[in-house]
Short mmCIF file of C-alpha atoms and ligand atoms in Angstrom, two decimals:
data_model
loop_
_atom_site.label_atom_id
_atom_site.label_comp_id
_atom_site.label_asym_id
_atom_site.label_seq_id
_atom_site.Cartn_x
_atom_site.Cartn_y
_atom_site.Cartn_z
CA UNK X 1 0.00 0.00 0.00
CA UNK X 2 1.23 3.53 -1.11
CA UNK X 3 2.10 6.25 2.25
CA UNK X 4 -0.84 8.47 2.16
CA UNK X 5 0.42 12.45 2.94
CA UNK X 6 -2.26 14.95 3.73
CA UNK X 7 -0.57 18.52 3.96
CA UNK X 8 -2.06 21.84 5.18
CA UNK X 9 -5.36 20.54 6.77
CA UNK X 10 -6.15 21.85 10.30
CA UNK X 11 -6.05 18.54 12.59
CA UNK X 12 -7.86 17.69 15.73
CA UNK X 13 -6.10 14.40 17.00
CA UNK X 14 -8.28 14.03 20.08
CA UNK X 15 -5.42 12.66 21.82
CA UNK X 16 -5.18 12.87 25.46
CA UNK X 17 -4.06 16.27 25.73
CA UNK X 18 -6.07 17.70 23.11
CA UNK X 19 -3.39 18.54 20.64
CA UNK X 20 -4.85 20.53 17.63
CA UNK X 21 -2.47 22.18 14.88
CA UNK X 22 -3.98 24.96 12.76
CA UNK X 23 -1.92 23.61 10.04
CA UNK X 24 -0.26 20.19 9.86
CA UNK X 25 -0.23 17.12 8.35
CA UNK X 26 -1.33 13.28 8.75
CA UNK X 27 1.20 10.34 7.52
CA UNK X 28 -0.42 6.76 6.68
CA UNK X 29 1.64 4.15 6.02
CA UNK X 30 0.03 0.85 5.33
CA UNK X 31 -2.92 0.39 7.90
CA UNK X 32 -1.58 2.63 10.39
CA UNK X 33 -1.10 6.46 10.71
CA UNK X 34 3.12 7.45 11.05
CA UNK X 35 3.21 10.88 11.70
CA UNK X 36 0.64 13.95 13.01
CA UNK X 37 2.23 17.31 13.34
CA UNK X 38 2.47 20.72 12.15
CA UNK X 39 3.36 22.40 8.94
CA UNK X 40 4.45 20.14 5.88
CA UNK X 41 5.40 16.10 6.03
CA UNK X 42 8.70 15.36 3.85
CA UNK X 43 6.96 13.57 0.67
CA UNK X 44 8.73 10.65 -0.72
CA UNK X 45 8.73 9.36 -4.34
CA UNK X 46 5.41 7.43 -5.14
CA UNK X 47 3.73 8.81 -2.08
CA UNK X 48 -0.02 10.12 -2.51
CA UNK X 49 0.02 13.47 -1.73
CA UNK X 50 -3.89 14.84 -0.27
CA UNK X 51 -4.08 18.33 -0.32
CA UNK X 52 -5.81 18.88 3.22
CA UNK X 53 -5.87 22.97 2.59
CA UNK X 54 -9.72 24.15 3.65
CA UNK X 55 -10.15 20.67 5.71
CA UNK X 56 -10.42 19.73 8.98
CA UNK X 57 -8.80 16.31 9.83
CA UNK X 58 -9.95 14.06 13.06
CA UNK X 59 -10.27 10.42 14.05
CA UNK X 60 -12.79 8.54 11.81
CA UNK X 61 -15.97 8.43 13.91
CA UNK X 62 -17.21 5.59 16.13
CA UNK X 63 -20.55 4.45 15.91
CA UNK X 64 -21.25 2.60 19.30
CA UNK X 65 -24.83 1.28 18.70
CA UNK X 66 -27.23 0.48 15.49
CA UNK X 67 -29.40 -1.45 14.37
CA UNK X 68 -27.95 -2.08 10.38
CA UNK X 69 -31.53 -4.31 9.26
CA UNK X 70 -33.41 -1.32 10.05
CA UNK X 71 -32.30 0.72 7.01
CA UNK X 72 -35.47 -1.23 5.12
CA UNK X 73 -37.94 -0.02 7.79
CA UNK X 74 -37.76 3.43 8.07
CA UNK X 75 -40.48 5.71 8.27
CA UNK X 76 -42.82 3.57 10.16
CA UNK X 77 -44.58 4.12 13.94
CA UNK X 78 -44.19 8.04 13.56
CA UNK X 79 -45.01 9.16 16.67
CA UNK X 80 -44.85 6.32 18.84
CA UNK X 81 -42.56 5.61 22.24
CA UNK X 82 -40.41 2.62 22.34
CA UNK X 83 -42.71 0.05 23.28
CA UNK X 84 -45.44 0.91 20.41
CA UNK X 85 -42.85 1.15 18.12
CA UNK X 86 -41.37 -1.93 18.95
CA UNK X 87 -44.83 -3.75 18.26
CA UNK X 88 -45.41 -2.22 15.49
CA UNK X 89 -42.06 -3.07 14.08
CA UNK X 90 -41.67 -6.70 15.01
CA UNK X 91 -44.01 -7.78 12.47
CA UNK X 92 -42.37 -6.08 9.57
CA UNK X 93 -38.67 -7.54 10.86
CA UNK X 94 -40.37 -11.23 10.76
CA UNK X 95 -39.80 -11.08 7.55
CA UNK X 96 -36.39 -10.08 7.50
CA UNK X 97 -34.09 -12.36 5.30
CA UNK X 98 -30.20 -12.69 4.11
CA UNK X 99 -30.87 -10.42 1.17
CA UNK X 100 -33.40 -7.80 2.92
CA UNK X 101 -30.23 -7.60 5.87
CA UNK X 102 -27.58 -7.22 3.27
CA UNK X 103 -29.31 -4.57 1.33
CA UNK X 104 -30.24 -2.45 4.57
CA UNK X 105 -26.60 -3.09 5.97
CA UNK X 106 -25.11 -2.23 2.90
CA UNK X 107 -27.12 0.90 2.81
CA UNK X 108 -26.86 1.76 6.43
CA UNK X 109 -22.79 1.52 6.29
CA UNK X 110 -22.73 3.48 3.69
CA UNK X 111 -24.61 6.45 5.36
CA UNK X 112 -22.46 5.69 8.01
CA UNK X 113 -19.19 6.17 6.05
CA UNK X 114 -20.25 8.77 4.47
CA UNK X 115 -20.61 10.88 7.42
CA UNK X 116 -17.58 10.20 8.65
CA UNK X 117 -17.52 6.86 10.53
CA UNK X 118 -14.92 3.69 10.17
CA UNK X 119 -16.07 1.52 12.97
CA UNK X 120 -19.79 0.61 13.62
CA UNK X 121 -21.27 -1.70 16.35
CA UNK X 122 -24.22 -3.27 15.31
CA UNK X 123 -26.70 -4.63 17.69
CA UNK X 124 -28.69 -7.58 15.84
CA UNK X 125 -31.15 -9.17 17.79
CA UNK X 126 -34.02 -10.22 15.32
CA UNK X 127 -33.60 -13.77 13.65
CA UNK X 128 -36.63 -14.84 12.22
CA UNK X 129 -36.54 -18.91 12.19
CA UNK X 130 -36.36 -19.05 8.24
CA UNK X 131 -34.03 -15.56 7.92
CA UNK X 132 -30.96 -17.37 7.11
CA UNK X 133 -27.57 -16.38 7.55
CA UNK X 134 -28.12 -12.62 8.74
CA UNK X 135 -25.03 -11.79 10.50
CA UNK X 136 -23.26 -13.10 7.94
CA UNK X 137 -24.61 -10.52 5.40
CA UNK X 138 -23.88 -8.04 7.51
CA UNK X 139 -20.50 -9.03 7.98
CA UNK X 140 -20.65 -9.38 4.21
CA UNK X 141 -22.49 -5.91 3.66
CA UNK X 142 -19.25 -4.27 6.12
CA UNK X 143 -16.38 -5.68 3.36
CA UNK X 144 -17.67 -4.37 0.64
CA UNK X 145 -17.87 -1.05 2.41
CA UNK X 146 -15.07 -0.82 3.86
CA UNK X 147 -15.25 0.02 7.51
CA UNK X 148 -15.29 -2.07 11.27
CA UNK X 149 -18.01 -3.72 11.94
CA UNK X 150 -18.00 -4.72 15.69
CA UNK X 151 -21.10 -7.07 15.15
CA UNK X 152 -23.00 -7.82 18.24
CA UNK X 153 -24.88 -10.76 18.33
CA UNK X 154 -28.24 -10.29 19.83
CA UNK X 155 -30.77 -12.44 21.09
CA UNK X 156 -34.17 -12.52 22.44
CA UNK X 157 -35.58 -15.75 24.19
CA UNK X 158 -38.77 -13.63 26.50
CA UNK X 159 -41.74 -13.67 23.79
CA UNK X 160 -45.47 -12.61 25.04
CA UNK X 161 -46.47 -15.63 26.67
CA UNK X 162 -43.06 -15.18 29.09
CA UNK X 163 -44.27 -11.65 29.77
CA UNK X 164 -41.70 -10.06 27.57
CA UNK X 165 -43.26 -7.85 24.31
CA UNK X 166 -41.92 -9.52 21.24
CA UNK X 167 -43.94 -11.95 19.77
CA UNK X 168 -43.54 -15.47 20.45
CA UNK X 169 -42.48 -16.18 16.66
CA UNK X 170 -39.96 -13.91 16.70
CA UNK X 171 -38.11 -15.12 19.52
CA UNK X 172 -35.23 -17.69 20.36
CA UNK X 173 -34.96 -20.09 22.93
CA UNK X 174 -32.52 -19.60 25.75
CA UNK X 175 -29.97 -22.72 24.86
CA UNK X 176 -30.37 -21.74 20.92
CA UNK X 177 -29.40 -18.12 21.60
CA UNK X 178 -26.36 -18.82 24.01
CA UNK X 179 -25.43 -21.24 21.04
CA UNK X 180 -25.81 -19.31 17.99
CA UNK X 181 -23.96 -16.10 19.98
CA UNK X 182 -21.10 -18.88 20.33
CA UNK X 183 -20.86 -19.74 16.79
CA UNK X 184 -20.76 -16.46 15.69
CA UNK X 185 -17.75 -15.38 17.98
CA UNK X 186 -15.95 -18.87 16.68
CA UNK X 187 -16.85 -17.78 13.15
CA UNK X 188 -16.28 -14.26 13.00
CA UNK X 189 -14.56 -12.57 15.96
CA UNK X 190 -10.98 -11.36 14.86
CA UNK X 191 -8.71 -10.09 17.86
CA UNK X 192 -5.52 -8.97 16.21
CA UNK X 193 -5.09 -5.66 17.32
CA UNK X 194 -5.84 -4.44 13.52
CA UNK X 195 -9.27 -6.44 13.43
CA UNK X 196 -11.77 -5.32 10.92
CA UNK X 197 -14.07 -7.82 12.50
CA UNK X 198 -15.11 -8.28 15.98
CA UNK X 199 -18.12 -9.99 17.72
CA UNK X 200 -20.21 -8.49 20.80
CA UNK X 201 -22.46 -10.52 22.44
CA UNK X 202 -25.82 -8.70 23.15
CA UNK X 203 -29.46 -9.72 24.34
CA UNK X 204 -31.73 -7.19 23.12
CA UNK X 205 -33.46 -5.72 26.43
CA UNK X 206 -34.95 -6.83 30.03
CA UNK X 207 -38.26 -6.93 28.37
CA UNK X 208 -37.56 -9.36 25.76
CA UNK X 209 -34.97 -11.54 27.13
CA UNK X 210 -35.13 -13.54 30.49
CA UNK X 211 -32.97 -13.15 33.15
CA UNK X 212 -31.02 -16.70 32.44
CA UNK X 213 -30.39 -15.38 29.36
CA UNK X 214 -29.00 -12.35 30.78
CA UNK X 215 -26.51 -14.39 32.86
CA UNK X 216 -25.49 -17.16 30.47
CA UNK X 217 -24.67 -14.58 27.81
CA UNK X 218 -22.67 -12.37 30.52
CA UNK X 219 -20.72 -15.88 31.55
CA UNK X 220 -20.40 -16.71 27.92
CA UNK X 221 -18.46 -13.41 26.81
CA UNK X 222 -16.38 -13.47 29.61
CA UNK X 223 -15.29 -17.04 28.60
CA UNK X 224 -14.64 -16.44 25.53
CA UNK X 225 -13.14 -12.84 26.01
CA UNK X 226 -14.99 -10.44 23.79
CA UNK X 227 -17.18 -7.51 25.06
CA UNK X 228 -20.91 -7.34 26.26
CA UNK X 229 -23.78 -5.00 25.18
CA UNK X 230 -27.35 -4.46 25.65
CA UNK X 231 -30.04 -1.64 25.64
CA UNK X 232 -30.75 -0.52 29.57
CA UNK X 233 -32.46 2.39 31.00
CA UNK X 234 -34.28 3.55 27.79
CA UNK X 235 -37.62 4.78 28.75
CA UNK X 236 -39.51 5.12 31.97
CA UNK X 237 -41.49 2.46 30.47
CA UNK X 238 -38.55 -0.11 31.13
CA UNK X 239 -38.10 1.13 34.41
CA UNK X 240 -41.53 0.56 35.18
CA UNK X 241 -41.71 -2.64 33.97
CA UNK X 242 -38.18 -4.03 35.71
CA UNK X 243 -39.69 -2.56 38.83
CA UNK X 244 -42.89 -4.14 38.68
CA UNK X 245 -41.23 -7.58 37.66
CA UNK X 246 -37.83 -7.73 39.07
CA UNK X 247 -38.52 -4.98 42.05
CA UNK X 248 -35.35 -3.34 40.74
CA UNK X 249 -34.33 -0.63 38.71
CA UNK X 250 -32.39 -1.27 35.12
CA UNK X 251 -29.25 -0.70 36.22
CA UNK X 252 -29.71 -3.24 39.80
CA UNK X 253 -31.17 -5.56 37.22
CA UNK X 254 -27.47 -5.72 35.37
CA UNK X 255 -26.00 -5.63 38.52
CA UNK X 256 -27.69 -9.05 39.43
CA UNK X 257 -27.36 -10.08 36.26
CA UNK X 258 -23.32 -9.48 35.89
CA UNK X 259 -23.71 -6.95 33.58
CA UNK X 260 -21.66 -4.09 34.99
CA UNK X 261 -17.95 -4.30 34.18
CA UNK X 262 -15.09 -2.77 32.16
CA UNK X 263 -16.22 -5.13 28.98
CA UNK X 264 -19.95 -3.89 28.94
CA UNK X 265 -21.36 -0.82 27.21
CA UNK X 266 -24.95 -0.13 27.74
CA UNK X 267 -27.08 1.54 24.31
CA UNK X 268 -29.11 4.41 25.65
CA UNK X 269 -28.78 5.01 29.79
CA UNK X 270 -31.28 7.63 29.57
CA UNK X 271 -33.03 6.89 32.80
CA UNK X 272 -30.15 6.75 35.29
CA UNK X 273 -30.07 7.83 39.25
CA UNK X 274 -27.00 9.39 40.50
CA UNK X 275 -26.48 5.96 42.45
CA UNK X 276 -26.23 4.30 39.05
CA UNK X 277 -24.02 6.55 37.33
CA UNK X 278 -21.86 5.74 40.36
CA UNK X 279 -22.27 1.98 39.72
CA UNK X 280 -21.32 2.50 35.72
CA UNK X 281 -18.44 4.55 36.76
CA UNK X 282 -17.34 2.30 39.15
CA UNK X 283 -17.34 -0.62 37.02
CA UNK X 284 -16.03 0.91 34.33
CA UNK X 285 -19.14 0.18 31.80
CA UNK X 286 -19.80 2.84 29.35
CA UNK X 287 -22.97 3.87 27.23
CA UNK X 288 -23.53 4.43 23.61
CA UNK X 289 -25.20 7.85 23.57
CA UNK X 290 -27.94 8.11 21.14
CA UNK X 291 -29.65 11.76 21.20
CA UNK X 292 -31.51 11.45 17.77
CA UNK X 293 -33.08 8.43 18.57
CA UNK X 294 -34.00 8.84 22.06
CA UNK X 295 -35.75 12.49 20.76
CA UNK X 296 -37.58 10.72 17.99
CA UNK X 297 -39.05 8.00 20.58
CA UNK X 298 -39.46 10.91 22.88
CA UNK X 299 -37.57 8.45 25.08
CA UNK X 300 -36.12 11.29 27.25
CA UNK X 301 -32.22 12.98 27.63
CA UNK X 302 -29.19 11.60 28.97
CA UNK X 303 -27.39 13.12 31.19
CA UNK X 304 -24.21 12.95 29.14
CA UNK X 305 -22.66 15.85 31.34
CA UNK X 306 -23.03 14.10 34.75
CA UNK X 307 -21.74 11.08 32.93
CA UNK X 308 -18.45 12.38 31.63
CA UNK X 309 -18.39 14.14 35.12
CA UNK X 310 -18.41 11.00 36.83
CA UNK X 311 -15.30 9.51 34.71
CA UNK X 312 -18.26 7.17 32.51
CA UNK X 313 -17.23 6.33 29.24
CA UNK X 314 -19.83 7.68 26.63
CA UNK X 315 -19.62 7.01 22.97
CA UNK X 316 -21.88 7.89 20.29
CA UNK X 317 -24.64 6.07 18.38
CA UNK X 318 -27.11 6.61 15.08
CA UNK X 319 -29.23 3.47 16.91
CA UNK X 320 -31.04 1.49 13.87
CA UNK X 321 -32.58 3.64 11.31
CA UNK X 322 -35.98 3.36 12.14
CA UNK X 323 -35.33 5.43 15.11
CA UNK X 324 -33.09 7.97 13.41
CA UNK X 325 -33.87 8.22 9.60
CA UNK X 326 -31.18 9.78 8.77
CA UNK X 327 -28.82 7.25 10.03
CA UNK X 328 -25.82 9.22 9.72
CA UNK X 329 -23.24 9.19 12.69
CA UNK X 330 -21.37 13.06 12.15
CA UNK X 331 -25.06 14.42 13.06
CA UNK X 332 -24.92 12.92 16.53
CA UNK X 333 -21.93 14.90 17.39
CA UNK X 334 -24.26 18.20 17.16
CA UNK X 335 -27.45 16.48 18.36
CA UNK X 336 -25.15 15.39 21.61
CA UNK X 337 -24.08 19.16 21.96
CA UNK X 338 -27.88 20.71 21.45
CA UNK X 339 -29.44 17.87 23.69
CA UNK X 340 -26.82 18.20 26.89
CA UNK X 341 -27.20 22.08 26.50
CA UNK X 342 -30.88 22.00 26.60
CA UNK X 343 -30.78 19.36 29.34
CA UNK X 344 -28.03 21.27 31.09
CA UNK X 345 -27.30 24.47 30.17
CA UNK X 346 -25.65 26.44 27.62
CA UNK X 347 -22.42 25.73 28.92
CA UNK X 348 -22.71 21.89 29.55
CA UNK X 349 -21.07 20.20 26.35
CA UNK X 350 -18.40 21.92 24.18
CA UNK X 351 -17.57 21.08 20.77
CA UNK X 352 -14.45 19.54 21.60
CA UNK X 353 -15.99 17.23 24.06
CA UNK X 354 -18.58 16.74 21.67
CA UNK X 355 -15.80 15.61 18.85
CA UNK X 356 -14.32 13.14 21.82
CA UNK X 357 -17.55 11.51 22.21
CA UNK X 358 -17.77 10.47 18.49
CA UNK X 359 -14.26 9.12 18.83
CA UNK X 360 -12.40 8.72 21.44
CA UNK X 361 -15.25 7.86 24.02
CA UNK X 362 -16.49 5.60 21.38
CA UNK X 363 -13.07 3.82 21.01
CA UNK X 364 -13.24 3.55 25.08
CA UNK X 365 -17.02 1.79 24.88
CA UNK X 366 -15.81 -0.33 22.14
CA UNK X 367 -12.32 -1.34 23.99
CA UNK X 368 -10.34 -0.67 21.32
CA UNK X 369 -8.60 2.87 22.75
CA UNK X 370 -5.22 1.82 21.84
CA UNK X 371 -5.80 1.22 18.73
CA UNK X 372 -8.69 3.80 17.18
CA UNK X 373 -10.29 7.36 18.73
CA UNK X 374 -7.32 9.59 17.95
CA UNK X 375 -4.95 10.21 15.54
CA UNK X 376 -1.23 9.95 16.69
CA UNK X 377 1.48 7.39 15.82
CA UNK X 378 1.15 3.85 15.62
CA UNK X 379 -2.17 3.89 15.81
CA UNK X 380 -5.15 2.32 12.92
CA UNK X 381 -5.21 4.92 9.82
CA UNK X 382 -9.02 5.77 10.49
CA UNK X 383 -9.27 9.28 9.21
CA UNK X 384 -12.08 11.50 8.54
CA UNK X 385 -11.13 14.71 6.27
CA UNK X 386 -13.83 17.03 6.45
CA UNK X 387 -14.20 20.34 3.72
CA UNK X 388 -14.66 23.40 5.44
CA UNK X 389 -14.04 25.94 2.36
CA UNK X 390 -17.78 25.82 1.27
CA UNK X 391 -20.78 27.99 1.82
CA UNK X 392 -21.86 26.42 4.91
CA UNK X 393 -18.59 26.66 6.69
CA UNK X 394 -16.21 29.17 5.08
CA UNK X 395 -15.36 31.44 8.15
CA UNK X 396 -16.07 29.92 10.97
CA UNK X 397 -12.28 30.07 11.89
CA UNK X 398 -13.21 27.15 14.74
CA UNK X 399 -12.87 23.89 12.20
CA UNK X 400 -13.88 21.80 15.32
CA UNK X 401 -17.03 24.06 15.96
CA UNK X 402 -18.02 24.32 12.06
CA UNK X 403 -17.91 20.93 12.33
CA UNK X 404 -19.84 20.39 15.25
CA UNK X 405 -22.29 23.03 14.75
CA UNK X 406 -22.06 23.78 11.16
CA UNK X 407 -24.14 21.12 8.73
CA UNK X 408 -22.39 18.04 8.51
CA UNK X 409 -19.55 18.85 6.17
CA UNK X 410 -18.64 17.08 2.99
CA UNK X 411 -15.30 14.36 2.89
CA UNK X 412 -12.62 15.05 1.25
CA UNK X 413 -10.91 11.64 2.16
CA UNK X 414 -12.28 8.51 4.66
CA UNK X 415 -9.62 6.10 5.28
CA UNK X 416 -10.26 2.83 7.03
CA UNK X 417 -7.35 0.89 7.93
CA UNK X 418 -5.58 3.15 5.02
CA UNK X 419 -7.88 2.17 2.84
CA UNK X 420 -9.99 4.72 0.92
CA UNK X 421 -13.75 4.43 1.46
CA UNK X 422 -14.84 7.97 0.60
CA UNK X 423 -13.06 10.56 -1.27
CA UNK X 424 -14.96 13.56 -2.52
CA UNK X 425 -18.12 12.59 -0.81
CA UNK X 426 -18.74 9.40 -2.78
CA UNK X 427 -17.76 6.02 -1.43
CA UNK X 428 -15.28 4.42 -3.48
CA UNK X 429 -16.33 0.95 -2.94
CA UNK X 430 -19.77 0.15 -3.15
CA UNK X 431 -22.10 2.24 -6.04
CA UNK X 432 -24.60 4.03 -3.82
CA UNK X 433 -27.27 4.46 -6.64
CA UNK X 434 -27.25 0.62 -7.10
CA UNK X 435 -26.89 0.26 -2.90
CA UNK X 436 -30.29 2.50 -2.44
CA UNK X 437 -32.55 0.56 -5.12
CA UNK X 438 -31.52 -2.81 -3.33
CA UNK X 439 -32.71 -1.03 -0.35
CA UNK X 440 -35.96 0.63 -1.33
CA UNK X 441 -36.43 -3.07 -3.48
CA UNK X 442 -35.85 -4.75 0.10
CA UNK X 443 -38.39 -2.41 1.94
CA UNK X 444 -41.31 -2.94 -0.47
CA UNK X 445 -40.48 -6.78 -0.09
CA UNK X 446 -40.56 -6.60 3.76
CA UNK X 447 -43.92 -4.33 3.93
CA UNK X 448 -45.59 -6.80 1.36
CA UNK X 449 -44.74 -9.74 3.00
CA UNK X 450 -46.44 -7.70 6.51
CA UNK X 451 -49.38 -7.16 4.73
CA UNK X 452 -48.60 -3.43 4.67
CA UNK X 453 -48.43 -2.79 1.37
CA UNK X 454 -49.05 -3.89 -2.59
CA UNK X 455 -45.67 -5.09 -4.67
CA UNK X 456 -46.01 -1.87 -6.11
CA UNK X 457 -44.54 -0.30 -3.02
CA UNK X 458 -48.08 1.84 -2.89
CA UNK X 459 -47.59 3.00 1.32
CA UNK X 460 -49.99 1.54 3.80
CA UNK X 461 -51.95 4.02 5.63
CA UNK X 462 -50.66 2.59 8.91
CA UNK X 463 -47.57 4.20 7.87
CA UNK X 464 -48.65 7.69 8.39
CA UNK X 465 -50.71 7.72 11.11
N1 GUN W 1 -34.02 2.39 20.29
C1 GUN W 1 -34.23 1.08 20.35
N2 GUN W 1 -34.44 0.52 21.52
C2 GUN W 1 -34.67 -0.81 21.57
N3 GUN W 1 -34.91 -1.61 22.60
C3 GUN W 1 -35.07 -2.85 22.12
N4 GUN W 1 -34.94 -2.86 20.78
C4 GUN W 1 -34.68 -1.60 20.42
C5 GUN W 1 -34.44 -0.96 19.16
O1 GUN W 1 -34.43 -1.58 18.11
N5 GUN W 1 -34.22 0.37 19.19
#
């Protein structure tokens, strides 16, 4: 692989102390980054030169929670809170299938990519009994992209007649769950250092999963060594129900359950006492901040500042695209700044500690903070090169606040592993016009085979209610 030299782009490395240079460069050599500093790199013959002028370089963005199948159900339960949505939903994912996950995934990295992302967790817990290989066309979907794919394998075992709110048909049982999780982290979990690949394993939620299956998959990660995720403290309507069932709140419940620890991060922790920040911070379990989903579900607002004030780790996350429709990941980092200042204050989230959520908090929730989150030496070449001469941005002379404020900015240049994924705002790797009629093919299939709507793709009036 050529050395990749981008010259006389303002760069944020997000390292530990912060270091910014108004003008400097980035090195790439192979999969890793060589050299960040100031003024001009020495070029050498058959290096490709990137002129950074007008751009603002940073980490590529972590995405620390989605839902990649969900790119073919957007646009349904409008103005519904978790729960509703959820049952209205289930029955449309029934029919999900290898091709209707590949197209969505395919389509969902790509809007991840090209807002700036090269690492996505993706939380998939839905595995209809005929669906076929699923994870493996998402795994599929995240090669021909381009970027990480940290691909947690859900699971839900707790259908309606168990008291839990998927339907019975759409759930797993407790033995086939813990086993399938297993053969996915034998099959696809990669834990070089440089992995492109790694597995998660993730029930879905305390109201679709039972408590055994809570445990089992806790003791099952920890045997096998990979990382632990699951949504908690959502909605008061989880709270409710854990303390009506379980006379606990959320975060007691993963107590119990061994699911507080430096390998867990928790998708959402909206809902939290100061007692259980305490217990995440203590046990060193972070949270994948989602603000645009948890507005859309009118779920409520983390406390993101009291988090990070408490020493939690908090990443960011476009949660599945049925909950965010634009599914983009470089929005968050301005949706995390509006939501904390409205929850907060004006004062209560800067841009910069915005930018270190999307990254380097990220990196932290993910475990991999050696390797990704910042850009300095030896570490993965995962760079985001954003374009700040336009109209939107020209003259904001903060490139870390015209990105965080401004509109999301146009790439110049995303590089995964070294590898080019976007350069002038088009992905390089997949063709996106071809990518979005697979998808919009793969939604009309889903919604027909729910009854929802004709093959024509005519919308069901359930749609917009
Ligand atoms: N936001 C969100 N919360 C969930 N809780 C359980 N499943 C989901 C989901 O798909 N999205």
């Amino acid at each position: 692989m050529t050395r990749t030299v981008i010259q006389g782009a303002a760069v944020a490395t997000v390292d530990a102390r912060g270091t910014e240079y108004a003008e400097g460069h980035v090195v790439v050599d192979g999969g890793r980054i060589t050299a960040v500093g100031a003024g001009a790199a020495p070029v050498g013959p058959g290096d490709r030169v990137v002129d950074g002028r007008g751009c603002l370089a940073t980490p590529g963005l972590v995405n620390t929670h989605h839902h990649l199948y969900q790119w073919a159900t957007r646009g349904y339960a409008q103005q519904s809170d978790l729960f509703h949505w959820l049952v209205e939903l289930y029955p449309v994912w029934a029919g999900l299938d290898e091709d209707t996950t590949r197209a969505a995934a395919t389509a969902g990295l790509l809007r991840l990519a090209r807002t700036g992302c090269t690492t996505a967790a993706d939380h998939h817990y839905v595995f209809p009994a005929a669906g076929g290989d699923l994870l493996g066309a998402t795994v599929d979907a995240a090669g021909a992209v381009g970027i990480r794919l940290h691909a947690a394998r859900g699971s839900m075992d707790r259908g309606v007649s168990s008291g839990g709110l998927p339907p019975d048909s759409l759930v797993e049982t407790t033995d086939g769950a813990l086993a399938a999780t297993q053969a996915a982290i034998e099959r696809w979990h990669d834990p070089a250092p440089d992995a492109f690949t790694r597995v998660a394993v993730a029930p879905c939620s305390p109201f679709s999963v039972s408590a055994e299956l809570m445990s089992g998959a806790a003791e099952l990660a920890r045997a096998a060594g990979v990382r632990l995720h699951t949504h908690l403290a959502e909605t008061v309507g989880e709270e409710v129900q854990c303390l009506a069932e379980y006379g606990c709140t959320p975060v007691e419940y993963a107590e119990r359950t061994g699911w507080i620890g430096p390998d867990v991060w928790l998708a959402h922790g909206v809902h939290l006492s100061d007692r259980a920040i305490e217990v995440l911070a203590a046990g060193g379990t972070g949270v994948a901040h989602c603000p645009t989903s948890n507005a859309r579900l009118g779920a409520g607002t983390a406390r993101v500042a009291d988090l990070l004030a408490a020493g939690v780790a908090v990443g960011l996350g476009a949660d599945g695209a049925a909950s965010n429709e634009d599914g983009g990941l470089g929005p968050e980092l301005r949706q995390a700044a509006y939501q904390a200042r409205l929850r907060d204050g004006a004062d209560a989230l800067d841009v910069r500690q915005a930018l270190w959520l999307g990254t380097m908090g990220g990196a932290l929730c993910l475990g991999r903070q050696d390797e990704l989150g910042s850009l300095e030496p030896g570490k993965l070449a995962d760079v985001a090169l954003w374009r700040l001469d336009g109209l939107a941005h020209a003259g904001i002379a903060d490139p870390v606040a015209a990105l965080v404020l401004g509109s999301l900015p146009p790439l110049r240049l995303l590089l995964a592993g070294g590898r080019t994924v976007v350069e002038d705002d088009v992905a390089t790797r997949v063709d996106e016009h071809g990518a979005a009629r697979a998808l919009a093919a793969a939604g009309t299939r889903l919604a027909v085979a729910a009854g929802l709507s004709g093959p024509s793709g005519g919308s069901a009036l359930r749609h917009i209610r």
